[in-house]
Amino acid sequence: MQKKTNILTGIPAYWKASNIYLKGGHNRVTLGKDIFMHNTKIKLFGDSSLEIDDGVYMDGCSFMIKDSHVHIGRNSEMMGVKISAYNKSLVDLGTASTLTGEFDAKDNAEITAKRLWCTWPPLVAARNGKITMADCGLADAVVYNTDYHPIYDFSGKRINYNKDVFIDDDVWVGRKTAVLKGVSIGKGSILGFGTVVSKDVPPHCIVAGQPARVVKENIVWGVSEEKSAKDMFPITNFDEAAEFLQRSKNETDYQRHKFKKTCKLCNFLKAWWVIQRSK
């Protein structure tokens, strides 16, 4: 459906207590197949786009997008997620992610993840820079690439520029942890409860404390208890450590989500109304 250059492609299979609002001349919403959308609010302004792939489950979510792009990967599950993207920013969360929490990108910022699994609601916020996450897990941590406010010395020199953040595969970011700007976290590492990370973390170690310090090296952790994975010990290199973690993951078929579907005609009329009232 299209009005002027505001375009809505695709219709949710389940659409209840949700709304899509388009304001501006060049907004595009693309919805894949078998999307569940309950109690979800979507607002696009200016020249913005939202792309939600097949099989995404959304409950209690909100999207606020202005002159930016947001993409949610196939078969992701979103519960109580708040995503905001402003001023030529990008939020791209990959296939089969399990999402909760808040993601905030402003002023030509990028927040991207290959696959993200959130056990508690994190806050991930970027401004004029990048936060890049691979296949990793977050609890109710905060991840920033910025201080948000400029700080100067008395001569007028700024001393706190934004710096990119990178979190590698199989990292476990524990509860109440703060990952600060300029940090790179190595593959397979664990950040303990309440840790404040302001410097790089090497791979396959445990860090804890304020500020963070390495308390254990050469570790590997499992998502679940898997007897076949234990056959790999002793582990002699990082490649074997990555394989151990992969074996410990429960194989989940995200396409098995089953939910009732709302009336196709009602869904079509809702989509028609979204376009008719767009401005």
Coordinates of N, CA, C and O in Angstrom, one line a residue, residues 7-159:
I7 N 5.1 4.1 2.3 CA 4.8 2.8 1.8 C 4.8 1.8 2.9 O 5.6 1.7 3.8
L8 N 3.7 0.9 2.9 CA 3.6 -0.2 3.8 C 3.5 -1.5 3.0 O 2.5 -1.6 2.3
T9 N 4.5 -2.3 3.2 CA 4.5 -3.6 2.5 C 4.4 -4.7 3.5 O 5.2 -4.8 4.4
G10 N 3.4 -5.6 3.3 CA 3.2 -6.7 4.2 C 2.2 -6.4 5.3 O 2.0 -5.2 5.6
I11 N 1.5 -7.4 5.8 CA 0.5 -7.2 6.9 C 0.8 -8.3 7.9 O 1.0 -9.5 7.6
P12 N 0.8 -7.9 9.2 CA 1.0 -8.9 10.3 C -0.1 -10.0 10.2 O -1.2 -9.8 9.9
A13 N 0.3 -11.2 10.6 CA -0.6 -12.3 10.7 C -1.5 -12.1 12.0 O -2.7 -12.5 12.0
Y14 N -0.9 -11.6 13.0 CA -1.7 -11.2 14.2 C -1.4 -9.8 14.5 O -0.3 -9.3 14.7
W15 N -2.5 -9.0 14.6 CA -2.4 -7.5 14.7 C -3.5 -7.1 15.7 O -4.7 -7.1 15.4
K16 N -3.1 -6.8 17.0 CA -4.0 -6.5 18.0 C -3.4 -5.4 18.9 O -2.3 -5.6 19.3
A17 N -4.2 -4.4 19.3 CA -3.8 -3.4 20.2 C -2.5 -2.7 19.8 O -1.7 -2.4 20.6
S18 N -2.3 -2.6 18.5 CA -1.0 -2.1 17.9 C -1.4 -1.0 16.9 O -2.5 -0.9 16.3
N19 N -0.3 -0.2 16.6 CA -0.6 1.0 15.7 C 0.7 1.3 14.9 O 1.8 1.1 15.5
I20 N 0.5 1.7 13.7 CA 1.6 2.2 12.9 C 1.3 3.6 12.4 O 0.2 3.9 11.9
Y21 N 2.2 4.6 12.6 CA 2.0 6.0 12.3 C 3.1 6.5 11.5 O 4.3 6.3 11.8
L22 N 2.8 7.0 10.3 CA 3.8 7.5 9.4 C 3.6 9.0 9.2 O 2.5 9.5 8.8
K23 N 4.6 9.8 9.4 CA 4.6 11.3 9.1 C 5.8 11.7 8.4 O 6.9 11.5 8.9
G24 N 5.6 12.3 7.2 CA 6.7 12.7 6.4 C 6.5 12.1 5.0 O 5.7 11.2 4.8
G25 N 7.3 12.4 4.1 CA 7.1 12.0 2.7 C 7.8 10.7 2.2 O 7.4 10.3 1.1
H26 N 8.7 10.2 3.0 CA 9.5 9.1 2.5 C 9.7 8.0 3.5 O 10.8 7.6 3.8
N27 N 8.6 7.5 4.1 CA 8.7 6.5 5.1 C 8.3 5.1 4.5 O 7.4 5.0 3.7
R28 N 9.0 4.1 4.9 CA 8.8 2.7 4.4 C 8.8 1.7 5.5 O 9.8 1.6 6.2
V29 N 7.7 0.9 5.6 CA 7.6 -0.2 6.6 C 7.4 -1.4 5.8 O 6.5 -1.6 5.0
T30 N 8.4 -2.4 6.0 CA 8.3 -3.7 5.3 C 8.2 -4.8 6.3 O 9.0 -5.0 7.2
L31 N 7.1 -5.5 6.2 CA 6.8 -6.6 7.2 C 6.8 -7.9 6.5 O 6.2 -8.1 5.4
G32 N 7.5 -8.9 7.1 CA 7.6 -10.2 6.5 C 6.4 -11.1 6.8 O 5.3 -10.6 7.3
K33 N 6.5 -12.3 6.5 CA 5.4 -13.3 6.8 C 5.3 -13.7 8.2 O 6.3 -13.7 8.9
D34 N 4.1 -14.0 8.7 CA 3.9 -14.6 10.0 C 4.4 -13.8 11.1 O 5.2 -14.3 12.0
I35 N 4.1 -12.5 11.1 CA 4.5 -11.6 12.2 C 3.4 -11.5 13.2 O 2.2 -11.3 12.8
F36 N 3.8 -11.6 14.5 CA 2.9 -11.4 15.6 C 3.1 -10.0 16.2 O 4.3 -9.7 16.5
M37 N 2.1 -9.2 16.2 CA 2.2 -7.8 16.7 C 1.1 -7.5 17.7 O -0.1 -7.3 17.3
H38 N 1.5 -7.4 19.0 CA 0.5 -7.1 20.0 C 1.0 -6.0 20.9 O 2.2 -6.0 21.3
N39 N 0.1 -5.0 21.2 CA 0.5 -3.9 22.0 C 1.8 -3.3 21.6 O 2.6 -3.0 22.5
T40 N 1.9 -3.0 20.3 CA 3.2 -2.5 19.8 C 2.9 -1.2 19.0 O 1.9 -1.1 18.3
K41 N 3.7 -0.2 19.3 CA 3.5 1.1 18.7 C 4.7 1.4 17.7 O 5.9 1.3 18.2
I42 N 4.4 1.8 16.5 CA 5.5 2.1 15.5 C 5.2 3.5 15.0 O 4.1 3.8 14.5
K43 N 6.2 4.3 15.1 CA 6.1 5.7 14.6 C 7.4 6.0 13.7 O 8.5 5.8 14.2
L44 N 7.1 6.5 12.5 CA 8.2 6.9 11.6 C 8.0 8.3 11.2 O 6.9 8.7 10.8
F45 N 9.1 9.0 11.1 CA 9.0 10.5 10.8 C 10.1 10.7 9.7 O 11.2 10.2 9.7
G46 N 9.8 11.7 8.8 CA 10.8 12.2 7.8 C 11.0 11.1 6.8 O 10.1 10.7 6.1
D47 N 12.3 10.8 6.6 CA 12.8 9.8 5.7 C 13.3 8.6 6.4 O 14.5 8.5 6.7
S48 N 12.4 7.7 6.8 CA 12.8 6.5 7.7 C 12.3 5.2 7.1 O 11.4 5.2 6.2
S49 N 12.9 4.1 7.6 CA 12.5 2.8 7.2 C 12.6 1.8 8.3 O 13.4 1.9 9.2
L50 N 11.6 0.9 8.3 CA 11.6 -0.2 9.3 C 11.4 -1.5 8.5 O 10.4 -1.6 7.8
E51 N 12.3 -2.4 8.8 CA 12.2 -3.7 8.1 C 12.2 -4.8 9.1 O 13.1 -5.0 9.9
I52 N 11.1 -5.6 9.2 CA 10.9 -6.7 10.1 C 10.7 -8.0 9.3 O 9.8 -8.1 8.5
D53 N 11.7 -8.9 9.5 CA 11.7 -10.1 8.7 C 10.6 -11.1 9.1 O 10.0 -11.0 10.2
D54 N 10.6 -12.2 8.4 CA 9.6 -13.3 8.7 C 9.7 -13.8 10.1 O 10.7 -14.0 10.7
G55 N 8.5 -14.2 10.6 CA 8.4 -14.9 11.9 C 8.8 -14.1 13.1 O 9.1 -14.8 14.2
V56 N 8.8 -12.8 13.1 CA 9.2 -12.0 14.3 C 7.9 -11.9 15.2 O 6.8 -11.6 14.8
Y57 N 8.2 -12.1 16.5 CA 7.2 -12.0 17.5 C 7.4 -10.7 18.3 O 8.5 -10.6 18.9
M58 N 6.4 -9.8 18.4 CA 6.5 -8.6 19.1 C 5.4 -8.4 20.1 O 4.2 -8.4 19.7
D59 N 5.7 -8.2 21.3 CA 4.7 -7.9 22.3 C 5.1 -6.8 23.2 O 6.2 -6.9 23.8
G60 N 4.4 -5.8 23.3 CA 4.7 -4.6 24.2 C 5.9 -3.9 23.8 O 6.7 -3.4 24.6
C61 N 6.1 -3.7 22.5 CA 7.3 -3.0 21.9 C 6.9 -1.6 21.4 O 5.7 -1.3 21.1
S62 N 7.9 -0.8 21.2 CA 7.7 0.5 20.6 C 8.9 0.9 19.7 O 10.1 0.6 20.1
F63 N 8.7 1.5 18.6 CA 9.7 2.0 17.7 C 9.4 3.5 17.4 O 8.3 3.9 17.1
M64 N 10.5 4.2 17.6 CA 10.4 5.7 17.3 C 11.6 5.9 16.3 O 12.8 5.9 16.8
I65 N 11.3 6.2 15.1 CA 12.4 6.3 14.1 C 12.2 7.6 13.3 O 11.1 7.9 12.7
K66 N 13.3 8.4 13.2 CA 13.3 9.7 12.5 C 14.5 9.8 11.6 O 15.6 9.8 12.1
D67 N 14.3 9.8 10.3 CA 15.4 9.9 9.3 C 16.4 8.8 9.6 O 17.7 9.1 9.5
S68 N 16.0 7.6 9.9 CA 16.9 6.5 10.2 C 16.3 5.2 9.7 O 15.2 5.1 9.2
H69 N 17.1 4.1 10.0 CA 16.7 2.8 9.5 C 16.8 1.8 10.7 O 17.8 1.8 11.4
V70 N 15.8 0.9 10.8 CA 15.8 -0.2 11.8 C 15.5 -1.5 11.1 O 14.5 -1.6 10.3
H71 N 16.2 -2.5 11.4 CA 16.0 -3.9 10.9 C 16.0 -4.9 12.0 O 16.9 -4.9 12.9
I72 N 15.0 -5.8 12.0 CA 14.9 -6.9 13.0 C 15.0 -8.2 12.2 O 14.2 -8.4 11.3
G73 N 15.9 -9.1 12.5 CA 16.1 -10.3 11.8 C 15.1 -11.4 12.0 O 14.3 -11.4 12.9
R74 N 15.1 -12.3 11.0 CA 14.1 -13.4 11.0 C 14.0 -14.1 12.3 O 15.0 -14.5 12.9
N75 N 12.7 -14.5 12.6 CA 12.5 -15.4 13.8 C 13.0 -14.8 15.1 O 13.3 -15.6 16.0
S76 N 13.0 -13.6 15.2 CA 13.4 -13.0 16.5 C 12.2 -12.8 17.4 O 11.1 -12.7 16.9
E77 N 12.4 -12.8 18.7 CA 11.4 -12.7 19.7 C 11.6 -11.4 20.5 O 12.7 -11.3 21.1
M78 N 10.6 -10.5 20.6 CA 10.8 -9.2 21.2 C 9.7 -9.0 22.3 O 8.5 -9.1 22.0
M79 N 10.2 -8.8 23.5 CA 9.2 -8.6 24.6 C 9.6 -7.3 25.3 O 10.7 -7.2 25.9
G80 N 8.7 -6.3 25.3 CA 8.9 -5.1 25.9 C 10.1 -4.3 25.5 O 10.8 -3.6 26.2
V81 N 10.4 -4.4 24.2 CA 11.6 -3.7 23.6 C 11.2 -2.3 23.2 O 10.2 -2.0 22.6
K82 N 12.1 -1.3 23.5 CA 12.0 0.0 23.0 C 13.2 0.4 22.1 O 14.3 0.3 22.6
I83 N 12.9 0.7 20.9 CA 13.9 1.1 19.9 C 13.7 2.5 19.4 O 12.6 2.8 19.0
S84 N 14.7 3.4 19.5 CA 14.7 4.7 19.0 C 15.9 4.9 18.2 O 17.0 4.6 18.5
A85 N 15.7 5.5 17.0 CA 16.8 5.9 16.1 C 16.5 7.2 15.4 O 15.4 7.4 14.9
Y86 N 17.5 8.1 15.5 CA 17.3 9.5 15.1 C 18.5 10.0 14.3 O 19.6 9.6 14.5
N87 N 18.2 10.8 13.3 CA 19.2 11.6 12.6 C 20.3 10.7 11.9 O 21.4 10.6 12.3
K88 N 19.8 9.9 10.9 CA 20.7 9.1 10.0 C 21.4 8.0 10.8 O 22.6 7.7 10.6
S89 N 20.7 7.3 11.7 CA 21.2 6.3 12.5 C 20.7 4.9 12.1 O 19.7 4.8 11.3
L90 N 21.3 3.8 12.6 CA 20.9 2.5 12.2 C 20.9 1.6 13.4 O 21.8 1.6 14.2
V91 N 19.8 0.8 13.5 CA 19.7 -0.3 14.5 C 19.4 -1.5 13.7 O 18.4 -1.6 13.0
D92 N 20.3 -2.5 13.8 CA 20.2 -3.8 13.0 C 20.5 -4.9 13.9 O 21.6 -5.2 14.3
L93 N 19.4 -5.7 14.3 CA 19.5 -6.8 15.3 C 19.2 -8.1 14.5 O 18.1 -8.2 13.9
G94 N 20.1 -9.0 14.6 CA 20.1 -10.1 13.6 C 19.2 -11.3 13.9 O 18.4 -11.3 14.9
T95 N 19.2 -12.3 13.0 CA 18.4 -13.4 13.0 C 18.3 -14.2 14.3 O 19.4 -14.3 15.0
A96 N 17.1 -14.6 14.7 CA 16.9 -15.4 15.9 C 17.4 -14.8 17.2 O 17.8 -15.5 18.1
S97 N 17.3 -13.5 17.3 CA 17.6 -12.8 18.5 C 16.4 -12.9 19.5 O 15.3 -13.0 19.1
T98 N 16.8 -12.9 20.8 CA 15.8 -12.8 21.9 C 16.0 -11.5 22.6 O 17.0 -11.3 23.2
L99 N 15.0 -10.6 22.4 CA 15.3 -9.2 22.8 C 14.3 -8.7 23.8 O 13.1 -9.0 23.8
T100 N 14.9 -7.9 24.7 CA 14.1 -7.1 25.6 C 15.0 -5.9 25.9 O 16.2 -5.8 25.5
G101 N 14.5 -4.9 26.6 CA 15.3 -3.7 26.9 C 15.2 -2.5 26.0 O 14.2 -2.5 25.2
E102 N 16.2 -1.7 26.0 CA 16.1 -0.4 25.2 C 17.4 -0.2 24.3 O 18.5 -0.5 24.8
F103 N 17.1 0.2 23.1 CA 18.2 0.4 22.1 C 18.0 1.8 21.6 O 17.0 2.1 21.0
D104 N 19.0 2.7 21.8 CA 18.9 4.1 21.5 C 20.1 4.6 20.6 O 21.2 4.5 21.1
A105 N 19.8 4.9 19.4 CA 20.9 5.4 18.4 C 20.5 6.8 18.0 O 19.4 7.1 17.5
K106 N 21.5 7.7 18.1 CA 21.3 9.1 17.7 C 22.5 9.7 17.0 O 23.6 9.3 17.2
D107 N 22.2 10.6 16.1 CA 23.2 11.4 15.4 C 24.2 10.6 14.7 O 25.4 10.5 15.1
N108 N 23.8 9.9 13.6 CA 24.7 9.1 12.8 C 25.3 7.9 13.6 O 26.5 7.7 13.4
A109 N 24.6 7.3 14.4 CA 25.0 6.2 15.2 C 24.6 4.8 14.6 O 23.7 4.8 13.9
E110 N 25.3 3.8 15.0 CA 25.0 2.4 14.6 C 25.0 1.5 15.8 O 26.0 1.4 16.5
I111 N 23.9 0.7 15.9 CA 23.9 -0.4 16.9 C 23.5 -1.6 16.1 O 22.5 -1.7 15.5
T112 N 24.5 -2.6 16.1 CA 24.3 -3.8 15.3 C 24.6 -5.0 16.1 O 25.5 -5.0 16.9
A113 N 24.0 -6.1 15.8 CA 24.3 -7.4 16.4 C 24.0 -8.5 15.4 O 23.0 -8.5 14.7
K114 N 24.9 -9.5 15.4 CA 24.7 -10.7 14.5 C 23.6 -11.5 15.1 O 22.7 -11.9 14.4
R115 N 23.6 -11.7 16.4 CA 22.5 -12.3 17.1 C 22.7 -12.0 18.6 O 23.8 -12.0 19.1
L116 N 21.6 -11.5 19.2 CA 21.6 -11.1 20.6 C 20.6 -11.8 21.4 O 19.5 -12.0 21.0
W117 N 21.0 -12.3 22.6 CA 20.1 -13.0 23.5 C 20.1 -12.3 24.8 O 21.1 -12.2 25.5
C118 N 19.0 -11.7 25.2 CA 18.9 -10.9 26.4 C 18.0 -11.6 27.4 O 16.9 -12.0 27.2
T119 N 18.6 -11.8 28.6 CA 17.9 -12.5 29.7 C 17.2 -11.5 30.6 O 16.2 -11.8 31.3
W120 N 17.7 -10.3 30.7 CA 17.1 -9.2 31.4 C 17.2 -7.9 30.5 O 18.0 -7.9 29.6
P121 N 16.5 -6.9 30.8 CA 16.4 -5.7 29.9 C 17.7 -4.9 30.0 O 18.0 -4.2 30.9
P122 N 18.6 -4.9 28.9 CA 19.7 -4.0 28.9 C 19.4 -2.6 28.3 O 18.3 -2.4 27.8
L123 N 20.3 -1.7 28.5 CA 20.2 -0.4 27.8 C 21.5 -0.3 27.0 O 22.6 -0.2 27.5
V124 N 21.3 -0.2 25.6 CA 22.4 0.0 24.7 C 22.2 1.3 24.0 O 21.1 1.5 23.3
A125 N 23.1 2.2 24.1 CA 22.9 3.6 23.6 C 24.2 4.0 22.9 O 25.3 4.0 23.4
A126 N 24.0 4.5 21.7 CA 25.1 5.0 20.8 C 24.8 6.4 20.3 O 23.6 6.7 20.0
R127 N 25.8 7.2 20.2 CA 25.7 8.5 19.6 C 26.9 8.8 18.8 O 28.0 8.8 19.2
N128 N 26.7 9.1 17.5 CA 27.7 9.5 16.6 C 28.9 8.5 16.6 O 30.0 8.9 16.8
G129 N 28.6 7.2 16.5 CA 29.6 6.2 16.5 C 28.9 4.8 16.5 O 27.7 4.7 16.2
K130 N 29.7 3.8 16.8 CA 29.2 2.4 16.6 C 29.3 1.6 17.9 O 30.2 1.7 18.7
I131 N 28.2 0.8 18.1 CA 28.3 -0.3 19.1 C 28.0 -1.6 18.2 O 26.9 -1.7 17.7
T132 N 29.0 -2.4 18.1 CA 28.9 -3.6 17.3 C 29.0 -4.9 18.2 O 30.0 -5.1 18.9
M133 N 28.0 -5.7 18.1 CA 27.9 -6.9 18.9 C 27.8 -8.1 17.9 O 27.1 -8.1 16.9
A134 N 28.5 -9.2 18.2 CA 28.5 -10.4 17.4 C 27.3 -11.3 18.0 O 26.2 -10.8 18.2
D135 N 27.5 -12.6 18.2 CA 26.5 -13.5 18.7 C 26.8 -13.6 20.2 O 27.7 -14.3 20.7
C136 N 26.1 -12.7 21.0 CA 26.5 -12.6 22.4 C 25.2 -12.4 23.3 O 24.1 -12.2 22.8
G137 N 25.4 -12.5 24.6 CA 24.3 -12.4 25.5 C 24.4 -11.2 26.5 O 25.5 -10.9 27.0
L138 N 23.3 -10.5 26.7 CA 23.3 -9.4 27.6 C 22.2 -9.6 28.7 O 21.1 -10.0 28.4
A139 N 22.6 -9.3 30.0 CA 21.6 -9.2 31.0 C 21.2 -7.7 31.1 O 21.3 -7.0 30.2
D140 N 20.8 -7.3 32.3 CA 20.4 -5.9 32.5 C 21.7 -5.0 32.7 O 21.8 -4.3 33.7
A141 N 22.5 -5.0 31.6 CA 23.7 -4.2 31.6 C 23.4 -2.9 30.9 O 22.4 -2.7 30.2
V142 N 24.4 -2.0 30.9 CA 24.4 -0.8 30.1 C 25.6 -0.8 29.2 O 26.7 -1.2 29.6
V143 N 25.4 -0.5 27.9 CA 26.5 -0.4 27.0 C 26.5 1.0 26.3 O 25.5 1.3 25.6
Y144 N 27.5 1.8 26.4 CA 27.5 3.1 25.9 C 28.8 3.3 25.0 O 29.9 2.8 25.4
N145 N 28.7 4.1 24.0 CA 29.9 4.6 23.3 C 30.1 6.1 23.5 O 30.9 6.7 22.8
T146 N 29.4 6.6 24.5 CA 29.4 8.1 24.6 C 29.2 8.4 26.1 O 28.6 7.6 26.9
D147 N 29.6 9.6 26.5 CA 29.2 10.2 27.8 C 28.0 11.1 27.7 O 27.5 11.6 28.7
Y148 N 27.5 11.3 26.4 CA 26.3 12.1 26.1 C 26.5 13.6 26.3 O 26.0 14.4 25.6
H149 N 27.4 14.0 27.2 CA 27.6 15.5 27.4 C 29.1 15.8 27.2 O 30.0 15.0 27.7
P150 N 29.5 16.8 26.5 CA 30.9 17.2 26.3 C 31.5 17.7 27.6 O 30.9 18.3 28.4
I151 N 32.8 17.3 27.8 CA 33.6 17.7 28.9 C 34.8 18.4 28.4 O 35.5 17.8 27.5
Y152 N 35.2 19.6 28.9 CA 36.4 20.3 28.5 C 37.3 20.6 29.7 O 36.9 20.7 30.8
D153 N 38.6 20.7 29.4 CA 39.5 21.2 30.4 C 39.4 22.7 30.4 O 38.7 23.3 29.5
F154 N 40.1 23.4 31.3 CA 40.0 24.8 31.4 C 40.5 25.6 30.2 O 40.2 26.8 30.0
S155 N 41.3 25.0 29.4 CA 41.8 25.6 28.2 C 40.8 25.6 27.0 O 41.0 26.2 26.0
G156 N 39.7 24.8 27.2 CA 38.7 24.7 26.2 C 38.9 23.4 25.3 O 38.1 23.2 24.4
K157 N 39.8 22.6 25.6 CA 40.0 21.3 24.9 C 39.1 20.3 25.3 O 39.0 20.0 26.5
R158 N 38.3 19.7 24.4 CA 37.4 18.6 24.8 C 38.2 17.3 25.1 O 39.2 17.0 24.5
I159 N 37.8 16.7 26.2 CA 38.6 15.5 26.7 C 37.8 14.2 26.7 O 38.2 13.2 27.2

